[in-house]
Amino acid sequence: GNSVTQMEGPVTLSEEAFLTINCTYTATGYPSLFWYVQYPGEGLQLLLKATKADDKGSNKGFEATYRKETTSFHLEKGSVQVSDSAVYFCALKSGGADGLTFGKGTHLIIQP
Amino acid sequence: DTAVSQTPKYLVTQMGNDKSIKCEQNLGHDTMYWYKQDSKKFLKIMFSYNNKELIINETVPNRFSPKSPDKAHLNLHINSLELGDSAVYFCASSQDLVGYGYTFGSGTRLTVV
């Protein structure tokens, strides 16, 4: 079956630091890959996505590249802000009727 | 206008009670989902409906029964609540079964005491 593994948190960084949150996946076929963000007390919001190998998703300064050879979709941001503090979920979706499969989430804390 | 709205936002109830959570989407999507998020933030799909038809029914106790009166609504009824049911329940919708753009509600925090 499908699965997503992402680094355990919490990850604590200082403002303006470089961020990497690792994500690897196991899936049949060629899934689409996603990063969702959950701010405190809120639902999940789509941050970025990539639907095929070598695609790069980007939004709000965050980027992730779909690497089929390493089955990875690592999230990066060059300079984080306090407002980026949230829980980040890597997810995949295979074709057909399967729902999204999520990783366990990484809690990111940015200190001023 | 909230795209996917859930009610109530918070629900505190005693063990053994029966409760319902309601979800409505105004996006015109065909597919709706219920996800459970446990205390460690892990998200797991429970059910999905497409045009009122049950598509995914993961290993969930029979005490959980979804109902979709129309494609804009997906309610979750829980019988004989147990302590382990305490979690945040998220409703979501997508254009169709293969749609990639999920829109999530803001969640219902259920606490069973």
PDB file of C-alpha atoms in Angstrom:
ATOM      1  CA  GLY A   1       0.000   0.000   0.000  1.00  0.00           C
ATOM      2  CA  ASN A   2       0.895   3.673  -0.096  1.00  0.00           C
ATOM      3  CA  SER A   3       2.876   5.302   2.692  1.00  0.00           C
ATOM      4  CA  VAL A   4       4.609   8.581   3.433  1.00  0.00           C
ATOM      5  CA  THR A   5       7.505   9.054   5.829  1.00  0.00           C
ATOM      6  CA  GLN A   6       8.567  12.471   7.004  1.00  0.00           C
ATOM      7  CA  MET A   7      11.043  13.637   9.578  1.00  0.00           C
ATOM      8  CA  GLU A   8       9.871  13.716  13.146  1.00  0.00           C
ATOM      9  CA  GLY A   9       9.531  17.033  14.896  1.00  0.00           C
ATOM     10  CA  PRO A  10       9.470  19.394  16.443  1.00  0.00           C
ATOM     11  CA  VAL A  11      11.937  21.261  14.273  1.00  0.00           C
ATOM     12  CA  THR A  12      13.054  24.500  15.911  1.00  0.00           C
ATOM     13  CA  LEU A  13      14.826  27.175  13.873  1.00  0.00           C
ATOM     14  CA  SER A  14      15.693  30.825  14.214  1.00  0.00           C
ATOM     15  CA  GLU A  15      14.097  33.397  11.957  1.00  0.00           C
ATOM     16  CA  GLU A  16      15.802  33.674   8.539  1.00  0.00           C
ATOM     17  CA  ALA A  17      17.307  30.180   8.802  1.00  0.00           C
ATOM     18  CA  PHE A  18      17.188  27.709   5.895  1.00  0.00           C
ATOM     19  CA  LEU A  19      14.509  25.042   6.199  1.00  0.00           C
ATOM     20  CA  THR A  20      14.443  21.467   4.924  1.00  0.00           C
ATOM     21  CA  ILE A  21      11.757  18.976   5.904  1.00  0.00           C
ATOM     22  CA  ASN A  22      12.422  15.547   4.435  1.00  0.00           C
ATOM     23  CA  CYS A  23       9.688  13.431   2.901  1.00  0.00           C
ATOM     24  CA  THR A  24       9.934  10.045   1.200  1.00  0.00           C
ATOM     25  CA  TYR A  25       7.159   7.881  -0.119  1.00  0.00           C
ATOM     26  CA  THR A  26       6.175   4.388  -1.189  1.00  0.00           C
ATOM     27  CA  ALA A  27       3.436   4.066  -3.774  1.00  0.00           C
ATOM     28  CA  THR A  28       2.242   1.998  -6.697  1.00  0.00           C
ATOM     29  CA  GLY A  29       2.344   3.736 -10.039  1.00  0.00           C
ATOM     30  CA  TYR A  30       3.026   7.426 -10.324  1.00  0.00           C
ATOM     31  CA  PRO A  31       1.413   9.351  -7.499  1.00  0.00           C
ATOM     32  CA  SER A  32       0.898  13.081  -7.181  1.00  0.00           C
ATOM     33  CA  LEU A  33       2.697  14.630  -4.228  1.00  0.00           C
ATOM     34  CA  PHE A  34       1.624  17.424  -1.911  1.00  0.00           C
ATOM     35  CA  TRP A  35       2.626  19.515   1.055  1.00  0.00           C
ATOM     36  CA  TYR A  36      -0.141  20.726   3.337  1.00  0.00           C
ATOM     37  CA  VAL A  37       0.223  23.184   6.209  1.00  0.00           C
ATOM     38  CA  GLN A  38      -1.874  23.333   9.389  1.00  0.00           C
ATOM     39  CA  TYR A  39      -1.711  26.509  11.440  1.00  0.00           C
ATOM     40  CA  PRO A  40      -2.760  26.272  15.104  1.00  0.00           C
ATOM     41  CA  GLY A  41      -6.487  25.668  15.507  1.00  0.00           C
ATOM     42  CA  GLU A  42      -7.125  25.539  11.772  1.00  0.00           C
ATOM     43  CA  GLY A  43      -7.713  22.979   9.051  1.00  0.00           C
ATOM     44  CA  LEU A  44      -5.203  21.890   6.455  1.00  0.00           C
ATOM     45  CA  GLN A  45      -4.313  24.159   3.555  1.00  0.00           C
ATOM     46  CA  LEU A  46      -2.621  23.042   0.375  1.00  0.00           C
ATOM     47  CA  LEU A  47       0.848  24.602   0.255  1.00  0.00           C
ATOM     48  CA  LEU A  48       2.184  23.168  -2.996  1.00  0.00           C
ATOM     49  CA  LYS A  49       1.970  20.134  -5.239  1.00  0.00           C
ATOM     50  CA  ALA A  50       3.739  18.263  -8.030  1.00  0.00           C
ATOM     51  CA  THR A  51       2.023  15.798 -10.301  1.00  0.00           C
ATOM     52  CA  LYS A  52       4.921  14.183 -12.181  1.00  0.00           C
ATOM     53  CA  ALA A  53       8.607  13.415 -11.866  1.00  0.00           C
ATOM     54  CA  ASP A  54      10.962  16.407 -11.850  1.00  0.00           C
ATOM     55  CA  ASP A  55       8.111  18.859 -11.357  1.00  0.00           C
ATOM     56  CA  LYS A  56       8.812  21.573  -8.826  1.00  0.00           C
ATOM     57  CA  GLY A  57       5.968  22.917  -6.717  1.00  0.00           C
ATOM     58  CA  SER A  58       6.368  26.341  -5.142  1.00  0.00           C
ATOM     59  CA  ASN A  59       4.324  28.761  -3.073  1.00  0.00           C
ATOM     60  CA  LYS A  60       5.017  31.498  -0.479  1.00  0.00           C
ATOM     61  CA  GLY A  61       8.771  30.923  -0.773  1.00  0.00           C
ATOM     62  CA  PHE A  62       8.479  27.165  -0.195  1.00  0.00           C
ATOM     63  CA  GLU A  63       9.640  24.697  -2.831  1.00  0.00           C
ATOM     64  CA  ALA A  64       9.670  20.935  -3.304  1.00  0.00           C
ATOM     65  CA  THR A  65      10.854  18.838  -6.260  1.00  0.00           C
ATOM     66  CA  TYR A  66       9.343  15.469  -7.172  1.00  0.00           C
ATOM     67  CA  ARG A  67      12.314  13.071  -7.297  1.00  0.00           C
ATOM     68  CA  LYS A  68      11.232   9.728  -8.668  1.00  0.00           C
ATOM     69  CA  GLU A  69      14.685   8.145  -8.438  1.00  0.00           C
ATOM     70  CA  THR A  70      14.878   8.760  -4.696  1.00  0.00           C
ATOM     71  CA  THR A  71      11.076   8.680  -4.091  1.00  0.00           C
ATOM     72  CA  SER A  72      11.369  11.980  -2.272  1.00  0.00           C
ATOM     73  CA  PHE A  73       9.596  15.332  -2.076  1.00  0.00           C
ATOM     74  CA  HIS A  74      11.594  17.400   0.402  1.00  0.00           C
ATOM     75  CA  LEU A  75      10.221  20.805   1.430  1.00  0.00           C
ATOM     76  CA  GLU A  76      12.628  23.762   1.462  1.00  0.00           C
ATOM     77  CA  LYS A  77      12.526  27.464   2.207  1.00  0.00           C
ATOM     78  CA  GLY A  78      15.464  29.801   2.055  1.00  0.00           C
ATOM     79  CA  SER A  79      14.563  32.130   4.924  1.00  0.00           C
ATOM     80  CA  VAL A  80      11.834  31.206   7.395  1.00  0.00           C
ATOM     81  CA  GLN A  81       9.667  33.622   9.350  1.00  0.00           C
ATOM     82  CA  VAL A  82       7.931  33.333  12.709  1.00  0.00           C
ATOM     83  CA  SER A  83       4.643  33.167  10.804  1.00  0.00           C
ATOM     84  CA  ASP A  84       5.780  29.901   9.183  1.00  0.00           C
ATOM     85  CA  SER A  85       5.379  28.122  12.530  1.00  0.00           C
ATOM     86  CA  ALA A  86       2.859  25.344  11.870  1.00  0.00           C
ATOM     87  CA  VAL A  87       2.569  21.607  11.267  1.00  0.00           C
ATOM     88  CA  TYR A  88       3.579  20.507   7.767  1.00  0.00           C
ATOM     89  CA  PHE A  89       2.214  17.345   6.174  1.00  0.00           C
ATOM     90  CA  CYS A  90       3.616  15.538   3.171  1.00  0.00           C
ATOM     91  CA  ALA A  91       0.959  13.582   1.275  1.00  0.00           C
ATOM     92  CA  LEU A  92       0.446  11.549  -1.857  1.00  0.00           C
ATOM     93  CA  LYS A  93      -2.439  10.507  -4.020  1.00  0.00           C
ATOM     94  CA  SER A  94      -2.408   7.651  -6.470  1.00  0.00           C
ATOM     95  CA  GLY A  95      -4.813   7.660  -9.360  1.00  0.00           C
ATOM     96  CA  GLY A  96      -8.325   6.405  -8.894  1.00  0.00           C
ATOM     97  CA  ALA A  97     -10.506   6.391  -5.837  1.00  0.00           C
ATOM     98  CA  ASP A  98      -7.842   6.329  -3.128  1.00  0.00           C
ATOM     99  CA  GLY A  99      -7.889   9.313  -0.824  1.00  0.00           C
ATOM    100  CA  LEU A 100      -4.838  11.286   0.229  1.00  0.00           C
ATOM    101  CA  THR A 101      -2.251   9.377   2.270  1.00  0.00           C
ATOM    102  CA  PHE A 102      -0.519  11.632   4.790  1.00  0.00           C
ATOM    103  CA  GLY A 103       2.781  11.501   6.619  1.00  0.00           C
ATOM    104  CA  LYS A 104       2.714  11.987  10.378  1.00  0.00           C
ATOM    105  CA  GLY A 105       3.371  15.709  10.170  1.00  0.00           C
ATOM    106  CA  THR A 106       6.339  17.822  11.217  1.00  0.00           C
ATOM    107  CA  HIS A 107       5.832  20.551  13.784  1.00  0.00           C
ATOM    108  CA  LEU A 108       7.934  23.564  12.810  1.00  0.00           C
ATOM    109  CA  ILE A 109       8.726  26.234  15.415  1.00  0.00           C
ATOM    110  CA  ILE A 110      10.414  29.459  14.307  1.00  0.00           C
ATOM    111  CA  GLN A 111      11.902  31.600  17.046  1.00  0.00           C
ATOM    112  CA  PRO A 112      12.460  35.348  16.622  1.00  0.00           C
TER     113      PRO A 112
ATOM    114  CA  ASP B   1     -18.456  32.202   2.445  1.00  0.00           C
ATOM    115  CA  THR B   2     -16.734  29.184   4.010  1.00  0.00           C
ATOM    116  CA  ALA B   3     -16.061  26.549   1.349  1.00  0.00           C
ATOM    117  CA  VAL B   4     -16.173  23.505   3.655  1.00  0.00           C
ATOM    118  CA  SER B   5     -17.905  24.110   6.947  1.00  0.00           C
ATOM    119  CA  GLN B   6     -18.209  21.718   9.869  1.00  0.00           C
ATOM    120  CA  THR B   7     -20.345  21.968  12.948  1.00  0.00           C
ATOM    121  CA  PRO B   8     -19.799  21.945  15.808  1.00  0.00           C
ATOM    122  CA  LYS B   9     -16.236  23.184  16.156  1.00  0.00           C
ATOM    123  CA  TYR B  10     -15.935  21.724  19.654  1.00  0.00           C
ATOM    124  CA  LEU B  11     -17.837  18.816  21.159  1.00  0.00           C
ATOM    125  CA  VAL B  12     -17.417  17.556  24.717  1.00  0.00           C
ATOM    126  CA  THR B  13     -19.532  14.569  25.674  1.00  0.00           C
ATOM    127  CA  GLN B  14     -19.664  11.629  28.034  1.00  0.00           C
ATOM    128  CA  MET B  15     -18.775   8.057  27.245  1.00  0.00           C
ATOM    129  CA  GLY B  16     -21.683   6.079  25.877  1.00  0.00           C
ATOM    130  CA  ASN B  17     -23.438   9.035  24.273  1.00  0.00           C
ATOM    131  CA  ASP B  18     -24.364   9.312  20.584  1.00  0.00           C
ATOM    132  CA  LYS B  19     -23.294  12.423  18.666  1.00  0.00           C
ATOM    133  CA  SER B  20     -23.244  13.774  15.126  1.00  0.00           C
ATOM    134  CA  ILE B  21     -20.897  16.068  13.244  1.00  0.00           C
ATOM    135  CA  LYS B  22     -22.169  17.869  10.173  1.00  0.00           C
ATOM    136  CA  CYS B  23     -20.264  18.933   7.070  1.00  0.00           C
ATOM    137  CA  GLU B  24     -21.340  21.025   4.110  1.00  0.00           C
ATOM    138  CA  GLN B  25     -19.434  22.207   1.058  1.00  0.00           C
ATOM    139  CA  ASN B  26     -20.480  24.946  -1.358  1.00  0.00           C
ATOM    140  CA  LEU B  27     -17.825  24.260  -3.985  1.00  0.00           C
ATOM    141  CA  GLY B  28     -19.935  22.044  -6.202  1.00  0.00           C
ATOM    142  CA  HIS B  29     -17.536  19.148  -5.575  1.00  0.00           C
ATOM    143  CA  ASP B  30     -18.643  15.571  -6.159  1.00  0.00           C
ATOM    144  CA  THR B  31     -16.480  13.870  -3.524  1.00  0.00           C
ATOM    145  CA  MET B  32     -16.356  14.317   0.247  1.00  0.00           C
ATOM    146  CA  TYR B  33     -14.223  12.737   2.962  1.00  0.00           C
ATOM    147  CA  TRP B  34     -13.895  12.287   6.692  1.00  0.00           C
ATOM    148  CA  TYR B  35     -10.414  12.193   8.210  1.00  0.00           C
ATOM    149  CA  LYS B  36      -9.461  11.573  11.837  1.00  0.00           C
ATOM    150  CA  GLN B  37      -6.473  13.353  13.386  1.00  0.00           C
ATOM    151  CA  ASP B  38      -5.229  11.801  16.614  1.00  0.00           C
ATOM    152  CA  SER B  39      -3.403  13.445  19.485  1.00  0.00           C
ATOM    153  CA  LYS B  40      -0.068  13.015  17.677  1.00  0.00           C
ATOM    154  CA  LYS B  41      -1.437  14.852  14.629  1.00  0.00           C
ATOM    155  CA  PHE B  42      -1.572  11.703  12.502  1.00  0.00           C
ATOM    156  CA  LEU B  43      -4.256  11.977   9.808  1.00  0.00           C
ATOM    157  CA  LYS B  44      -6.086   8.913   8.587  1.00  0.00           C
ATOM    158  CA  ILE B  45      -8.921   8.658   6.125  1.00  0.00           C
ATOM    159  CA  MET B  46     -12.141   7.157   7.448  1.00  0.00           C
ATOM    160  CA  PHE B  47     -14.668   7.460   4.632  1.00  0.00           C
ATOM    161  CA  SER B  48     -15.159   8.962   1.231  1.00  0.00           C
ATOM    162  CA  TYR B  49     -18.377   9.527  -0.703  1.00  0.00           C
ATOM    163  CA  ASN B  50     -18.781  10.330  -4.352  1.00  0.00           C
ATOM    164  CA  ASN B  51     -22.158  11.719  -5.401  1.00  0.00           C
ATOM    165  CA  LYS B  52     -23.743  10.274  -2.248  1.00  0.00           C
ATOM    166  CA  GLU B  53     -22.217   6.839  -2.855  1.00  0.00           C
ATOM    167  CA  LEU B  54     -19.818   5.310  -0.314  1.00  0.00           C
ATOM    168  CA  ILE B  55     -16.420   4.721  -1.933  1.00  0.00           C
ATOM    169  CA  ILE B  56     -13.879   4.290   0.860  1.00  0.00           C
ATOM    170  CA  ASN B  57     -14.719   2.694   4.183  1.00  0.00           C
ATOM    171  CA  GLU B  58     -11.489   2.143   6.051  1.00  0.00           C
ATOM    172  CA  THR B  59     -11.227  -0.060   9.118  1.00  0.00           C
ATOM    173  CA  VAL B  60     -13.446   2.021  11.334  1.00  0.00           C
ATOM    174  CA  PRO B  61     -15.684   0.658  14.122  1.00  0.00           C
ATOM    175  CA  ASN B  62     -19.315   0.108  13.174  1.00  0.00           C
ATOM    176  CA  ARG B  63     -20.210   2.765  15.718  1.00  0.00           C
ATOM    177  CA  PHE B  64     -19.195   5.325  13.079  1.00  0.00           C
ATOM    178  CA  SER B  65     -21.808   5.793  10.373  1.00  0.00           C
ATOM    179  CA  PRO B  66     -21.505   8.393   7.646  1.00  0.00           C
ATOM    180  CA  LYS B  67     -24.561   9.722   5.863  1.00  0.00           C
ATOM    181  CA  SER B  68     -24.685  11.773   2.689  1.00  0.00           C
ATOM    182  CA  PRO B  69     -28.170  13.159   2.012  1.00  0.00           C
ATOM    183  CA  ASP B  70     -26.861  14.962  -1.081  1.00  0.00           C
ATOM    184  CA  LYS B  71     -23.473  15.569  -2.621  1.00  0.00           C
ATOM    185  CA  ALA B  72     -22.993  18.825  -0.723  1.00  0.00           C
ATOM    186  CA  HIS B  73     -23.383  17.220   2.708  1.00  0.00           C
ATOM    187  CA  LEU B  74     -21.573  14.445   4.531  1.00  0.00           C
ATOM    188  CA  ASN B  75     -22.465  13.898   8.161  1.00  0.00           C
ATOM    189  CA  LEU B  76     -20.783  11.600  10.661  1.00  0.00           C
ATOM    190  CA  HIS B  77     -22.795   9.913  13.384  1.00  0.00           C
ATOM    191  CA  ILE B  78     -21.007   8.172  16.241  1.00  0.00           C
ATOM    192  CA  ASN B  79     -22.791   5.766  18.586  1.00  0.00           C
ATOM    193  CA  SER B  80     -21.709   4.708  22.070  1.00  0.00           C
ATOM    194  CA  LEU B  81     -18.773   7.082  22.233  1.00  0.00           C
ATOM    195  CA  GLU B  82     -15.541   5.810  23.785  1.00  0.00           C
ATOM    196  CA  LEU B  83     -12.558   7.625  25.265  1.00  0.00           C
ATOM    197  CA  GLY B  84     -10.441   6.591  22.279  1.00  0.00           C
ATOM    198  CA  ASP B  85     -12.750   8.470  19.921  1.00  0.00           C
ATOM    199  CA  SER B  86     -11.348  11.739  21.235  1.00  0.00           C
ATOM    200  CA  ALA B  87      -9.659  13.394  18.256  1.00  0.00           C
ATOM    201  CA  VAL B  88     -10.076  16.137  15.704  1.00  0.00           C
ATOM    202  CA  TYR B  89     -12.285  15.122  12.795  1.00  0.00           C
ATOM    203  CA  PHE B  90     -11.789  16.870   9.467  1.00  0.00           C
ATOM    204  CA  CYS B  91     -14.193  16.960   6.579  1.00  0.00           C
ATOM    205  CA  ALA B  92     -12.784  17.584   3.091  1.00  0.00           C
ATOM    206  CA  SER B  93     -14.009  17.716  -0.477  1.00  0.00           C
ATOM    207  CA  SER B  94     -12.519  17.399  -3.957  1.00  0.00           C
ATOM    208  CA  GLN B  95     -13.813  17.981  -7.451  1.00  0.00           C
ATOM    209  CA  ASP B  96     -14.120  14.234  -8.086  1.00  0.00           C
ATOM    210  CA  LEU B  97     -12.523  10.924  -7.108  1.00  0.00           C
ATOM    211  CA  VAL B  98      -9.303  11.620  -8.935  1.00  0.00           C
ATOM    212  CA  GLY B  99      -9.234  15.315  -8.052  1.00  0.00           C
ATOM    213  CA  TYR B 100      -6.035  16.558  -6.501  1.00  0.00           C
ATOM    214  CA  GLY B 101      -7.304  19.737  -4.938  1.00  0.00           C
ATOM    215  CA  TYR B 102      -8.705  18.865  -1.535  1.00  0.00           C
ATOM    216  CA  THR B 103     -10.372  21.592   0.496  1.00  0.00           C
ATOM    217  CA  PHE B 104     -10.510  20.911   4.219  1.00  0.00           C
ATOM    218  CA  GLY B 105     -12.885  22.159   6.849  1.00  0.00           C
ATOM    219  CA  SER B 106     -11.495  23.664  10.031  1.00  0.00           C
ATOM    220  CA  GLY B 107     -12.128  20.530  12.077  1.00  0.00           C
ATOM    221  CA  THR B 108     -14.293  19.349  14.963  1.00  0.00           C
ATOM    222  CA  ARG B 109     -12.475  18.693  18.214  1.00  0.00           C
ATOM    223  CA  LEU B 110     -14.280  15.821  19.936  1.00  0.00           C
ATOM    224  CA  THR B 111     -13.482  15.173  23.587  1.00  0.00           C
ATOM    225  CA  VAL B 112     -15.030  12.158  25.275  1.00  0.00           C
ATOM    226  CA  VAL B 113     -14.931  12.234  29.073  1.00  0.00           C
TER     227      VAL B 113
END
